[in-house]
Amino acid sequence: MEKYIKSIISLSICMVFVFSFTSCDNDVLPTADTSADSYWRTERDAWLVLNNIYTTLTPGMGVYEDSYTDDVYSQYPWDGNGPIFLRDGLSAATGADWDFVGIRRVNDFLENVDRCDMNDGVRERMKAEARFLRAVNYLSKTLELGKVPIITTVLAPGTQNIERDSVEQVRQFIIDELREVSGILPDAYSGGYLQERGRATRYAALAYLSRAALLFGDYSLAESAARQVMAGPFSLFTISTLTAEQEKEAVEMEQYIDFDALGIDRDAFVRGMFSYESLWLPDYAGPENVEYIFSRQYAENQPDQENWIAYLALRPNQLGGWSATTPTQNLVNSYWSVTGEEPDLLSVSERANGFNQLYNEFLASGLTFSEFCEQKVADGTIKDYTFIQELRNRDSRLYASILLPFKGWFETVQGGDDFYYRWWPTNVPGNKSLSGYNFRKMTPLDRSSSGNDDGTADYPNFRYAEILLIFAEAHTHTTGYDGETRAALNEIRNRCGMPDVPTALSTDQALDLIRKERRIELAGEGARAMDLTRYSDSYWLNTLNNVPIVTPSGGILLTMRWSERMRLRPLPQEAIDRNPILGQDQNPGYQ
């Protein structure tokens, strides 16, 4: 397999310290010993520094961002403040990240790269790559914090009292940067030195432009940028054949889907389920994937926090993981029925009674958990239990995305071909899921051969499926729910073996459907956190205010609370201490 851009990250990390603009301080002030007189001479110098910028600013897994929503529960306090946020408990002591190290690196690169002896065309392209990464980072910053300082130069040592720019200025800066670099970046890279596949392309810039425009409410621009990406070389990823392990699960799916009774195409449904899941598996997770527009790349023997998160933080305790970030019942409830309608859901007490009945029967059986589940699948009785009934006849992406109690997952290497997901309601070993579920999508089948607790797949932080969703929503706003909107949504539905969307909906009904489709298709990828920033107060109040996050056995993890201040997160006290003027400009409700 070709070595991509991230395979040379280790060199860039070493070389970047030749000149120390890489302070670990999370403020906007440079260190006093910023000096590059002995560097910035060759093309390779520029290449190494830019690769380090990719390491710093390429987005990673979005699952921790979604722990600030009703979809994901993060159980360890050192992993993030999501549960505190959901109780409306954030303060300056638990403020958002205020990290400008990557921005400083970009600015240093842009101010010094002209000193390198190199091809002018390559230099301009590299500048555009750096600006792209800076704009993507600013998008994340403004969604969390609103106003942030737009810094495009290397600040003099000792600079203080840097004011935040207005939200309107920050948004315009992001839009302008992405629009401009989309006119400079190439459509693709040929591979090899200076042309490594996986670098930012014109399509990546347009994709982020469409995302930013949608989030900012500029639906015309979002639609236009999405159309340009749709005219490119991308499509939704699919597989054509199943492995032996997948075939075994396809047999099990007969207990979960009434294919014949409901007129569901079994082969299309099962292939769709595994096509969706395989997006994150090492055999398919790379720049060649037709659905990947921009990704964070894996390199063997180069430890990366994102690969560690994929392996340990997502993995269930049965497979040696920590279950640090897990799906909630709220997310499970959101998945469509297999016919594309709202599912029939149990009450909390009905679900708890159903789970406890099935779990207690297992405890009394004298069988191992796998033996018990295999027996129930073999004799066809698993489908008859109340708890399982709620999980039957649902969207294929539910089964591909979430490990469900008593449900098999036979592909995982460490679990063997008889792995069934078990959730312990009481008296359990450490690192169990507290929510009752674990993520299946994005969770590696096995760990790195290096022995590190790392996943080995690239992570797609922008997929073509999102472009189709952006187009569908933006086009509905600008034009209405017409054939073009339905065609984009049906591409997504057809890939996963689900029925087409309804043909006749009002604009409001269509937007509600698209909102739900985004939540399902992009579950755990950080989109939910982004989307909440633009949804109405009434939506927040209905979904996050006085709403519990419950477990299958009826326990309450927390009861969510919402107030208007939660639209933004507080500036951290550390940043205020370093940059005192921020103390006079704290976000509303956190003063």
Coordinates of C-alpha atoms in Angstrom, one line a residue:
M1 CA 0.0 0.0 0.0
E2 CA 1.2 3.5 -0.8
K3 CA 2.7 5.5 2.0
Y4 CA 0.4 8.5 2.4
I5 CA 1.2 11.9 3.9
K6 CA 1.0 10.7 7.5
S7 CA 3.7 8.2 7.0
I8 CA 6.3 11.0 7.1
I9 CA 4.8 12.7 10.1
S10 CA 7.6 11.4 12.4
L11 CA 10.2 13.3 10.4
S12 CA 8.1 16.5 10.5
I13 CA 7.7 16.2 14.3
C14 CA 11.4 16.0 14.8
M15 CA 12.2 18.7 12.3
V16 CA 9.7 21.2 13.6
F17 CA 11.6 21.6 16.8
V18 CA 14.5 23.1 14.9
F19 CA 12.7 26.3 15.3
S20 CA 10.6 26.6 18.4
F21 CA 7.3 28.2 17.4
T22 CA 5.6 25.1 18.8
S23 CA 4.9 26.1 22.3
C24 CA 2.4 23.8 24.1
D25 CA 0.8 26.8 25.8
N26 CA -2.9 27.0 24.7
D27 CA -2.9 30.7 24.1
V28 CA -2.3 33.0 21.2
L29 CA 1.1 34.2 22.4
P30 CA 4.3 33.0 20.8
T31 CA 7.4 31.9 22.7
A32 CA 10.2 34.4 23.1
D33 CA 12.7 32.2 21.3
T34 CA 10.9 32.1 17.9
S35 CA 13.7 31.9 15.4
A36 CA 14.0 30.2 12.0
D37 CA 17.2 31.7 10.6
S38 CA 18.8 28.4 10.2
Y39 CA 15.7 26.8 8.6
W40 CA 13.4 27.6 5.6
R41 CA 16.0 26.9 2.9
T42 CA 14.8 24.0 0.9
E43 CA 11.6 22.4 -0.5
R44 CA 12.0 19.6 2.0
D45 CA 12.0 22.1 4.9
A46 CA 8.6 23.4 3.8
W47 CA 7.3 19.8 3.2
L48 CA 8.3 18.7 6.7
V49 CA 6.7 21.7 8.4
L50 CA 3.5 21.5 6.4
N51 CA 3.2 17.8 7.3
N52 CA 3.4 18.7 10.9
I53 CA 0.6 21.2 10.4
Y54 CA -1.5 18.3 9.1
T55 CA -0.8 16.4 12.2
T56 CA -1.8 19.3 14.4
L57 CA -4.9 20.6 12.6
T58 CA -6.4 17.7 10.6
P59 CA -9.7 17.0 12.5
G60 CA -9.9 13.7 14.3
M61 CA -12.8 11.5 15.6
G62 CA -15.9 13.5 16.4
V63 CA -17.3 11.1 19.0
Y64 CA -16.1 13.2 21.9
E65 CA -17.8 16.3 20.5
D66 CA -21.0 14.3 20.3
S67 CA -20.7 13.6 24.0
Y68 CA -21.9 17.2 24.4
T69 CA -25.2 16.0 22.9
D70 CA -27.9 13.5 23.7
D71 CA -26.4 10.9 21.4
V72 CA -23.2 10.0 23.3
Y73 CA -22.3 9.5 26.9
S74 CA -18.7 10.0 28.1
Q75 CA -18.2 8.3 31.4
Y76 CA -14.7 9.4 32.4
P77 CA -14.1 13.0 33.6
W78 CA -10.6 13.1 32.2
D79 CA -12.1 12.5 28.7
G80 CA -14.2 15.6 28.5
N81 CA -16.9 17.7 30.0
G82 CA -19.8 16.5 28.0
P83 CA -21.9 15.2 31.0
I84 CA -21.2 18.5 32.8
F85 CA -22.4 20.4 29.8
L86 CA -25.5 18.4 29.5
R87 CA -26.4 19.4 33.1
D88 CA -25.8 23.0 32.2
G89 CA -22.9 23.0 34.5
L90 CA -20.0 24.4 32.5
S91 CA -18.0 27.3 33.9
A92 CA -14.7 29.0 33.1
A93 CA -13.0 26.2 35.1
T94 CA -14.4 23.7 32.6
G95 CA -14.2 25.9 29.5
A96 CA -13.6 24.8 25.9
D97 CA -10.2 24.4 24.4
W98 CA -8.4 27.6 23.6
D99 CA -5.6 26.2 21.5
F100 CA -3.9 28.4 18.9
V101 CA -0.7 26.3 18.5
G102 CA -1.8 25.0 15.1
I103 CA -2.8 28.5 14.0
R104 CA 0.6 29.8 15.0
R105 CA 2.3 27.1 13.0
V106 CA 0.3 27.9 9.9
N107 CA 1.1 31.6 10.2
D108 CA 4.8 30.9 10.7
F109 CA 4.7 28.7 7.6
L110 CA 3.0 31.3 5.5
E111 CA 5.5 34.0 6.6
N112 CA 8.6 31.9 5.9
V113 CA 7.9 29.5 3.1
D114 CA 8.8 32.1 0.5
R115 CA 12.4 31.8 1.7
C116 CA 12.6 28.2 0.5
D117 CA 14.2 27.4 -2.8
M118 CA 11.4 25.5 -4.4
N119 CA 9.0 25.4 -7.3
D120 CA 6.6 28.3 -7.2
G121 CA 3.6 26.2 -8.1
V122 CA 4.2 23.8 -5.3
R123 CA 4.8 26.6 -2.9
E124 CA 1.4 28.3 -3.7
R125 CA -0.3 24.9 -3.4
M126 CA 1.3 24.3 0.0
K127 CA 0.2 27.7 1.2
A128 CA -3.4 26.9 0.2
E129 CA -3.2 23.6 2.1
A130 CA -2.1 25.4 5.2
R131 CA -4.8 28.0 4.8
F132 CA -7.4 25.3 4.4
L133 CA -6.4 23.6 7.6
R134 CA -6.5 26.9 9.4
A135 CA -10.0 27.7 8.1
V136 CA -11.2 24.2 9.2
N137 CA -9.8 24.8 12.7
Y138 CA -11.5 28.2 12.9
L139 CA -14.8 26.6 11.9
S140 CA -14.6 24.4 14.9
K141 CA -13.5 27.3 17.2
T142 CA -16.4 29.6 16.2
L143 CA -19.0 26.8 16.6
E144 CA -17.9 26.3 20.2
L145 CA -17.0 29.8 21.2
G146 CA -18.6 32.2 18.9
K147 CA -16.2 35.1 18.8
V148 CA -12.5 34.2 18.4
P149 CA -9.5 36.3 17.4
I150 CA -8.6 36.0 13.7
I151 CA -4.8 35.7 13.8
T152 CA -3.1 35.6 10.4
T153 CA 0.4 36.8 11.4
V154 CA 3.1 35.6 13.8
L155 CA 2.6 37.7 16.9
A156 CA 5.6 39.4 18.5
P157 CA 6.8 38.0 21.7
G158 CA 4.9 39.5 24.7
T159 CA 1.9 40.6 22.7
Q160 CA -1.1 40.8 25.1
N161 CA -4.8 41.8 25.2
I162 CA -5.8 40.2 21.9
E163 CA -9.5 40.9 21.3
R164 CA -11.9 38.5 19.9
D165 CA -13.4 39.3 16.4
S166 CA -17.1 39.2 15.9
V167 CA -18.9 36.1 14.9
E168 CA -19.8 37.7 11.5
Q169 CA -16.1 38.5 10.9
V170 CA -14.9 35.0 11.8
R171 CA -17.6 33.4 9.6
Q172 CA -16.7 35.6 6.7
F173 CA -13.0 34.8 7.1
I174 CA -13.7 31.1 7.0
I175 CA -15.9 31.4 3.9
D176 CA -13.4 33.6 2.1
E177 CA -10.5 31.3 2.9
L178 CA -12.2 28.1 1.8
R179 CA -13.6 29.8 -1.3
E180 CA -10.1 31.1 -2.3
V181 CA -8.1 28.0 -1.6
S182 CA -10.6 25.9 -3.6
G183 CA -9.4 27.8 -6.6
I184 CA -5.8 26.9 -5.9
L185 CA -5.8 23.3 -4.7
P186 CA -5.7 20.5 -7.2
D187 CA -8.6 18.0 -7.8
A188 CA -6.3 15.1 -6.8
Y189 CA -2.7 14.1 -6.2
S190 CA -0.7 11.5 -8.2
G191 CA 1.2 10.1 -5.3
G192 CA 4.8 10.2 -4.2
Y193 CA 7.0 12.9 -2.7
L194 CA 5.1 16.3 -2.6
Q195 CA 2.1 14.6 -4.2
E196 CA 1.0 12.3 -1.4
R197 CA -2.6 11.3 -1.7
G198 CA -4.6 12.4 1.2
R199 CA -3.6 16.0 1.1
A200 CA -6.3 18.7 0.9
T201 CA -7.9 19.0 -2.5
R202 CA -10.2 21.4 -4.2
Y203 CA -13.0 19.1 -3.3
A204 CA -12.1 19.0 0.4
A205 CA -12.1 22.8 0.4
L206 CA -15.5 22.9 -1.3
A207 CA -16.9 20.2 1.1
Y208 CA -15.9 22.3 4.1
L209 CA -17.2 25.4 2.4
S210 CA -20.6 23.7 2.0
R211 CA -20.6 22.5 5.6
A212 CA -19.7 26.0 6.9
A213 CA -22.3 27.6 4.7
L214 CA -25.0 25.2 5.9
L215 CA -24.1 25.8 9.6
F216 CA -24.1 29.5 9.0
G217 CA -27.5 29.5 7.3
D218 CA -26.2 30.5 3.8
Y219 CA -28.2 27.8 2.0
S220 CA -27.5 29.1 -1.5
L221 CA -23.8 28.9 -1.0
A222 CA -24.1 25.5 0.7
E223 CA -26.0 24.1 -2.2
S224 CA -23.7 25.6 -4.8
A225 CA -20.5 24.2 -3.1
A226 CA -22.1 20.8 -2.6
R227 CA -23.1 20.6 -6.3
Q228 CA -19.5 21.1 -7.3
V229 CA -18.4 18.2 -5.1
M230 CA -21.3 16.1 -6.4
A231 CA -19.9 16.7 -9.9
G232 CA -16.5 15.2 -8.8
P233 CA -15.3 11.7 -8.6
F234 CA -17.1 10.7 -5.4
S235 CA -19.8 8.1 -4.7
L236 CA -21.1 6.1 -1.8
F237 CA -19.0 3.2 -0.9
T238 CA -20.5 -0.3 -1.2
I239 CA -19.3 -3.9 -1.0
S240 CA -20.4 -6.6 -3.4
T241 CA -19.6 -9.8 -1.5
L242 CA -19.8 -10.9 2.2
T243 CA -17.1 -12.6 4.3
A244 CA -17.9 -15.8 6.1
E245 CA -18.3 -13.9 9.3
Q246 CA -20.7 -11.5 7.7
E247 CA -22.7 -14.4 6.2
K248 CA -23.1 -15.8 9.7
E249 CA -24.5 -12.5 10.9
A250 CA -26.8 -12.4 7.8
V251 CA -28.4 -15.6 9.0
E252 CA -28.8 -14.1 12.5
M253 CA -30.5 -11.1 10.9
E254 CA -33.4 -13.3 10.0
Q255 CA -34.3 -13.1 13.7
Y256 CA -34.2 -9.3 13.6
I257 CA -35.9 -8.4 10.2
D258 CA -39.1 -9.8 8.9
F259 CA -37.9 -9.7 5.3
D260 CA -40.7 -11.6 3.6
A261 CA -43.5 -10.3 5.7
L262 CA -42.5 -6.6 5.2
G263 CA -41.3 -7.0 1.6
I264 CA -37.7 -6.1 2.4
D265 CA -35.0 -7.2 -0.1
R266 CA -32.8 -9.3 2.2
D267 CA -29.7 -9.1 0.1
A268 CA -29.9 -5.4 -0.4
F269 CA -30.5 -4.8 3.3
V270 CA -27.6 -7.0 4.4
R271 CA -25.1 -5.7 1.8
G272 CA -26.2 -2.2 2.8
M273 CA -25.6 -2.9 6.4
F274 CA -22.1 -4.2 5.8
S275 CA -21.3 -1.5 3.2
Y276 CA -22.0 1.1 5.8
E277 CA -20.0 -0.6 8.5
S278 CA -17.0 -1.3 6.2
L279 CA -16.4 2.4 5.7
W280 CA -14.3 2.4 8.8
L281 CA -12.5 -0.9 8.4
P282 CA -8.8 -1.0 7.5
D283 CA -9.2 -2.8 4.2
Y284 CA -11.3 0.1 2.9
A285 CA -10.4 3.1 5.0
G286 CA -7.9 5.1 2.9
P287 CA -7.7 7.8 0.3
E288 CA -8.8 5.3 -2.4
N289 CA -12.2 5.0 -0.8
V290 CA -14.7 6.7 -3.2
E291 CA -16.6 8.2 -0.3
Y292 CA -13.6 9.8 1.5
I293 CA -13.3 13.5 0.7
F294 CA -10.8 14.3 3.5
S295 CA -9.4 12.1 6.3
R296 CA -7.0 11.7 9.1
Q297 CA -4.6 9.0 8.1
Y298 CA -3.1 6.1 10.0
A299 CA 0.7 5.3 9.9
E300 CA 2.0 2.1 11.4
N301 CA 4.3 2.6 14.5
Q302 CA 3.4 6.3 14.7
P303 CA 1.2 6.7 17.8
D304 CA -1.8 9.0 17.3
Q305 CA -4.4 9.9 19.9
E306 CA -7.2 9.3 17.4
N307 CA -6.1 5.7 16.7
W308 CA -5.9 5.1 20.4
I309 CA -9.4 6.5 20.9
A310 CA -10.7 4.2 18.1
Y311 CA -9.3 1.1 19.7
L312 CA -9.6 1.7 23.5
A313 CA -12.2 4.4 24.0
L314 CA -14.8 2.9 21.7
R315 CA -14.2 -0.7 22.3
P316 CA -16.4 -2.7 24.7
N317 CA -15.0 -4.1 27.9
Q318 CA -15.6 -7.6 26.6
L319 CA -13.0 -6.9 24.0
G320 CA -10.5 -5.2 26.3
G321 CA -11.7 -1.7 25.7
W322 CA -12.7 1.1 28.1
S323 CA -16.3 1.9 26.8
A324 CA -15.3 5.5 27.4
T325 CA -17.8 7.0 24.8
T326 CA -20.9 5.0 24.2
P327 CA -24.2 5.5 22.4
T328 CA -27.3 6.5 24.4
Q329 CA -30.8 5.0 24.4
N330 CA -31.8 8.4 23.0
L331 CA -29.7 7.7 19.9
V332 CA -31.0 4.1 19.6
N333 CA -34.5 5.4 19.7
S334 CA -33.9 7.8 16.8
Y335 CA -33.3 5.1 14.1
W336 CA -36.1 4.6 11.6
S337 CA -38.1 1.4 11.4
V338 CA -37.0 -0.9 8.5
T339 CA -39.8 0.6 6.4
G340 CA -38.5 4.2 6.9
E341 CA -41.2 5.2 9.5
E342 CA -41.0 6.2 13.1
P343 CA -40.3 3.0 15.2
D344 CA -42.6 1.6 17.9
L345 CA -40.8 2.3 21.1
L346 CA -41.2 0.8 24.6
S347 CA -41.7 2.9 27.7
V348 CA -38.8 3.0 30.1
S349 CA -40.4 0.6 32.4
E350 CA -41.5 -1.8 29.6
R351 CA -37.9 -1.8 28.3
A352 CA -36.4 -2.4 31.7
N353 CA -38.8 -5.3 32.5
G354 CA -38.0 -6.8 29.1
F355 CA -34.3 -6.5 29.5
N356 CA -34.3 -7.9 33.1
Q357 CA -36.5 -10.8 32.0
L358 CA -34.1 -11.8 29.3
Y359 CA -30.9 -11.2 31.4
N360 CA -32.2 -13.1 34.4
E361 CA -33.1 -16.0 32.1
F362 CA -29.5 -16.0 30.9
L363 CA -28.2 -16.0 34.5
A364 CA -30.4 -19.0 35.4
S365 CA -29.4 -20.9 32.3
G366 CA -26.0 -22.1 33.4
L367 CA -24.7 -21.3 30.0
T368 CA -22.0 -18.9 28.9
F369 CA -23.3 -15.7 27.4
S370 CA -22.3 -16.7 23.9
E371 CA -23.8 -20.2 24.3
F372 CA -27.1 -18.7 25.6
C373 CA -27.3 -16.2 22.7
E374 CA -26.4 -18.9 20.1
Q375 CA -29.1 -21.2 21.5
K376 CA -31.7 -18.5 21.3
V377 CA -30.8 -17.6 17.7
A378 CA -30.7 -21.3 16.7
D379 CA -34.1 -22.1 18.1
G380 CA -35.6 -18.8 16.8
T381 CA -36.8 -17.6 20.1
I382 CA -34.6 -14.5 20.5
K383 CA -37.0 -12.5 18.5
D384 CA -39.9 -13.2 20.9
Y385 CA -38.5 -11.4 23.9
T386 CA -40.0 -7.9 24.6
F387 CA -36.6 -6.3 24.8
I388 CA -35.5 -7.6 21.4
Q389 CA -38.9 -6.7 19.9
E390 CA -38.1 -3.0 20.2
L391 CA -34.7 -3.6 18.3
R392 CA -36.3 -5.6 15.5
N393 CA -37.2 -4.3 12.1
R394 CA -35.1 -1.2 12.3
D395 CA -32.9 0.8 10.0
S396 CA -29.9 -1.3 8.8
R397 CA -27.5 1.4 10.1
L398 CA -28.6 0.7 13.7
Y399 CA -27.2 -2.8 13.5
A400 CA -24.0 -1.5 11.7
S401 CA -23.5 1.4 14.1
I402 CA -24.3 0.1 17.6
L403 CA -23.6 -3.0 19.6
L404 CA -26.9 -4.1 21.0
P405 CA -27.3 -6.4 24.0
F406 CA -27.7 -10.1 23.0
K407 CA -26.8 -9.2 19.3
G408 CA -23.9 -10.9 17.6
W409 CA -20.8 -9.3 16.0
F410 CA -18.7 -12.0 14.3
E411 CA -16.1 -10.0 12.4
T412 CA -14.1 -8.8 15.4
V413 CA -10.8 -10.7 15.6
Q414 CA -10.4 -10.8 19.3
G415 CA -14.0 -11.8 19.8
G416 CA -13.9 -14.7 17.5
D417 CA -16.9 -15.9 15.5
D418 CA -19.1 -16.3 18.5
F419 CA -19.1 -12.8 20.0
Y420 CA -22.3 -11.5 21.4
Y421 CA -22.5 -8.1 23.0
R422 CA -23.2 -8.3 26.8
W423 CA -24.2 -5.4 29.0
W424 CA -23.9 -5.9 32.7
P425 CA -26.6 -4.0 34.6
T426 CA -25.1 -4.6 38.1
N427 CA -22.0 -6.1 39.7
V428 CA -19.8 -5.8 36.7
P429 CA -16.1 -5.7 35.8
G430 CA -14.5 -2.4 35.2
N431 CA -14.8 -0.3 32.0
K432 CA -18.3 -1.5 31.1
S433 CA -20.6 0.8 29.2
L434 CA -22.8 2.8 31.5
S435 CA -25.3 3.6 28.8
G436 CA -26.0 0.0 27.9
Y437 CA -24.6 0.1 24.4
N438 CA -21.3 0.4 22.6
F439 CA -20.3 1.8 19.2
R440 CA -19.8 -0.7 16.5
K441 CA -19.1 1.7 13.6
M442 CA -15.6 3.2 13.8
T443 CA -14.5 0.5 16.3
P444 CA -11.5 -1.5 15.0
L445 CA -11.8 -5.3 14.5
D446 CA -8.3 -5.7 15.9
R447 CA -5.4 -3.6 17.1
S448 CA -2.1 -2.5 15.5
S449 CA 0.4 -5.3 14.8
S450 CA 3.0 -3.0 16.5
G451 CA 1.4 -4.0 19.8
N452 CA 0.2 -0.5 20.5
D453 CA -3.4 -0.1 21.6
D454 CA -4.3 1.6 18.3
G455 CA -6.8 1.1 15.6
T456 CA -5.3 0.9 12.1
A457 CA -7.8 2.6 9.8
D458 CA -7.8 6.1 8.4
Y459 CA -10.7 8.2 9.8
P460 CA -12.9 10.0 7.3
N461 CA -13.8 13.4 8.8
F462 CA -15.7 14.3 5.6
R463 CA -17.7 11.7 3.7
Y464 CA -19.6 12.1 0.5
A465 CA -22.8 11.0 2.3
E466 CA -22.6 14.3 4.2
I467 CA -22.4 16.2 0.9
L468 CA -25.6 14.6 -0.2
L469 CA -27.3 15.5 3.1
I470 CA -26.0 19.1 2.9
F471 CA -27.3 19.4 -0.7
A472 CA -30.7 17.9 0.2
E473 CA -31.2 20.3 3.1
A474 CA -29.9 23.4 1.4
H475 CA -31.8 22.7 -1.8
T476 CA -35.0 22.2 0.2
H477 CA -34.5 25.7 1.7
T478 CA -33.7 27.4 -1.6
T479 CA -36.1 25.5 -3.9
G480 CA -38.2 23.0 -2.0
Y481 CA -38.6 19.3 -1.5
D482 CA -38.4 18.2 -5.1
G483 CA -36.9 15.4 -7.2
E484 CA -33.3 16.6 -6.7
T485 CA -33.7 16.5 -3.0
R486 CA -35.3 13.1 -3.0
A487 CA -32.6 11.7 -5.4
A488 CA -29.8 12.8 -3.0
L489 CA -31.6 11.3 0.0
N490 CA -32.4 8.1 -1.9
E491 CA -28.7 7.6 -2.7
I492 CA -28.1 7.3 1.0
R493 CA -31.1 5.2 1.7
N494 CA -30.4 2.8 -1.2
R495 CA -26.8 2.3 -0.1
C496 CA -28.0 0.9 3.2
G497 CA -30.9 -1.1 1.8
M498 CA -33.6 1.2 3.1
P499 CA -36.7 2.3 1.2
D500 CA -36.9 5.6 -0.6
V501 CA -38.0 8.7 1.2
P502 CA -41.6 9.8 0.8
T503 CA -42.5 11.6 -2.4
A504 CA -44.8 14.2 -0.9
L505 CA -43.8 16.2 2.1
S506 CA -44.2 19.8 3.1
T507 CA -41.0 21.9 3.4
D508 CA -41.1 21.6 7.2
Q509 CA -41.7 17.9 7.1
A510 CA -38.9 17.4 4.6
L511 CA -36.5 19.4 6.8
D512 CA -37.5 17.4 9.8
L513 CA -36.8 14.2 7.9
I514 CA -33.4 15.4 6.7
R515 CA -32.5 16.4 10.3
K516 CA -33.3 12.9 11.4
E517 CA -31.4 11.3 8.5
R518 CA -28.3 13.4 9.4
R519 CA -28.5 12.2 13.0
I520 CA -28.6 8.5 11.8
E521 CA -26.2 8.6 9.0
L522 CA -23.6 10.7 10.8
A523 CA -24.1 9.2 14.3
G524 CA -21.1 9.6 16.5
E525 CA -19.1 11.5 13.9
G526 CA -19.5 14.9 15.5
A527 CA -22.3 16.2 13.3
R528 CA -24.8 16.2 16.1
A529 CA -22.8 18.7 18.1
M530 CA -22.4 20.9 15.0
D531 CA -26.1 20.7 14.2
L532 CA -27.3 21.6 17.6
T533 CA -25.5 25.0 17.3
R534 CA -28.0 26.0 14.6
Y535 CA -31.2 24.3 15.8
S536 CA -33.9 26.4 17.4
D537 CA -34.4 26.9 21.1
S538 CA -37.6 24.8 20.9
Y539 CA -35.6 21.9 19.5
W540 CA -33.1 22.1 22.4
L541 CA -36.0 22.3 24.9
N542 CA -37.7 19.3 23.5
T543 CA -34.7 17.1 23.3
L544 CA -32.3 18.2 26.0
N545 CA -34.3 19.9 28.8
N546 CA -35.6 17.7 31.6
V547 CA -34.9 14.7 29.4
P548 CA -33.2 11.7 31.0
I549 CA -30.5 9.5 29.5
V550 CA -31.6 6.0 30.6
T551 CA -30.2 2.5 30.5
P552 CA -31.8 -0.6 29.2
S553 CA -32.5 -1.7 32.8
G554 CA -34.3 1.6 33.6
G555 CA -31.5 3.4 35.4
I556 CA -31.0 7.1 34.8
L557 CA -27.4 8.2 33.9
L558 CA -28.4 11.8 34.1
T559 CA -31.3 14.2 33.4
M560 CA -30.3 16.7 30.9
R561 CA -30.9 20.4 31.5
W562 CA -30.7 23.2 29.0
S563 CA -30.4 27.0 29.1
E564 CA -29.7 29.5 26.4
R565 CA -26.2 30.1 27.4
M566 CA -25.3 26.5 26.3
R567 CA -25.4 27.6 22.7
L568 CA -21.8 28.6 23.4
R569 CA -19.2 27.2 25.7
P570 CA -17.3 29.4 28.2
L571 CA -13.8 30.8 27.6
P572 CA -11.4 28.8 29.9
Q573 CA -10.0 30.6 32.9
E574 CA -6.5 29.7 31.8
A575 CA -7.0 31.7 28.6
I576 CA -8.3 34.7 30.6
D577 CA -5.3 34.6 32.9
R578 CA -3.0 34.7 29.9
N579 CA -4.9 37.2 27.9
P580 CA -6.7 39.5 30.5
I581 CA -8.9 41.3 28.0
L582 CA -10.9 38.1 27.6
G583 CA -12.1 38.5 31.2
Q584 CA -14.2 41.5 30.0
D585 CA -15.6 39.5 27.1
Q586 CA -16.7 36.1 28.5
N587 CA -19.5 34.4 26.7
P588 CA -23.0 35.2 28.0
G589 CA -24.1 33.4 31.1
Y590 CA -20.6 32.4 32.2
Q591 CA -19.4 35.7 33.7

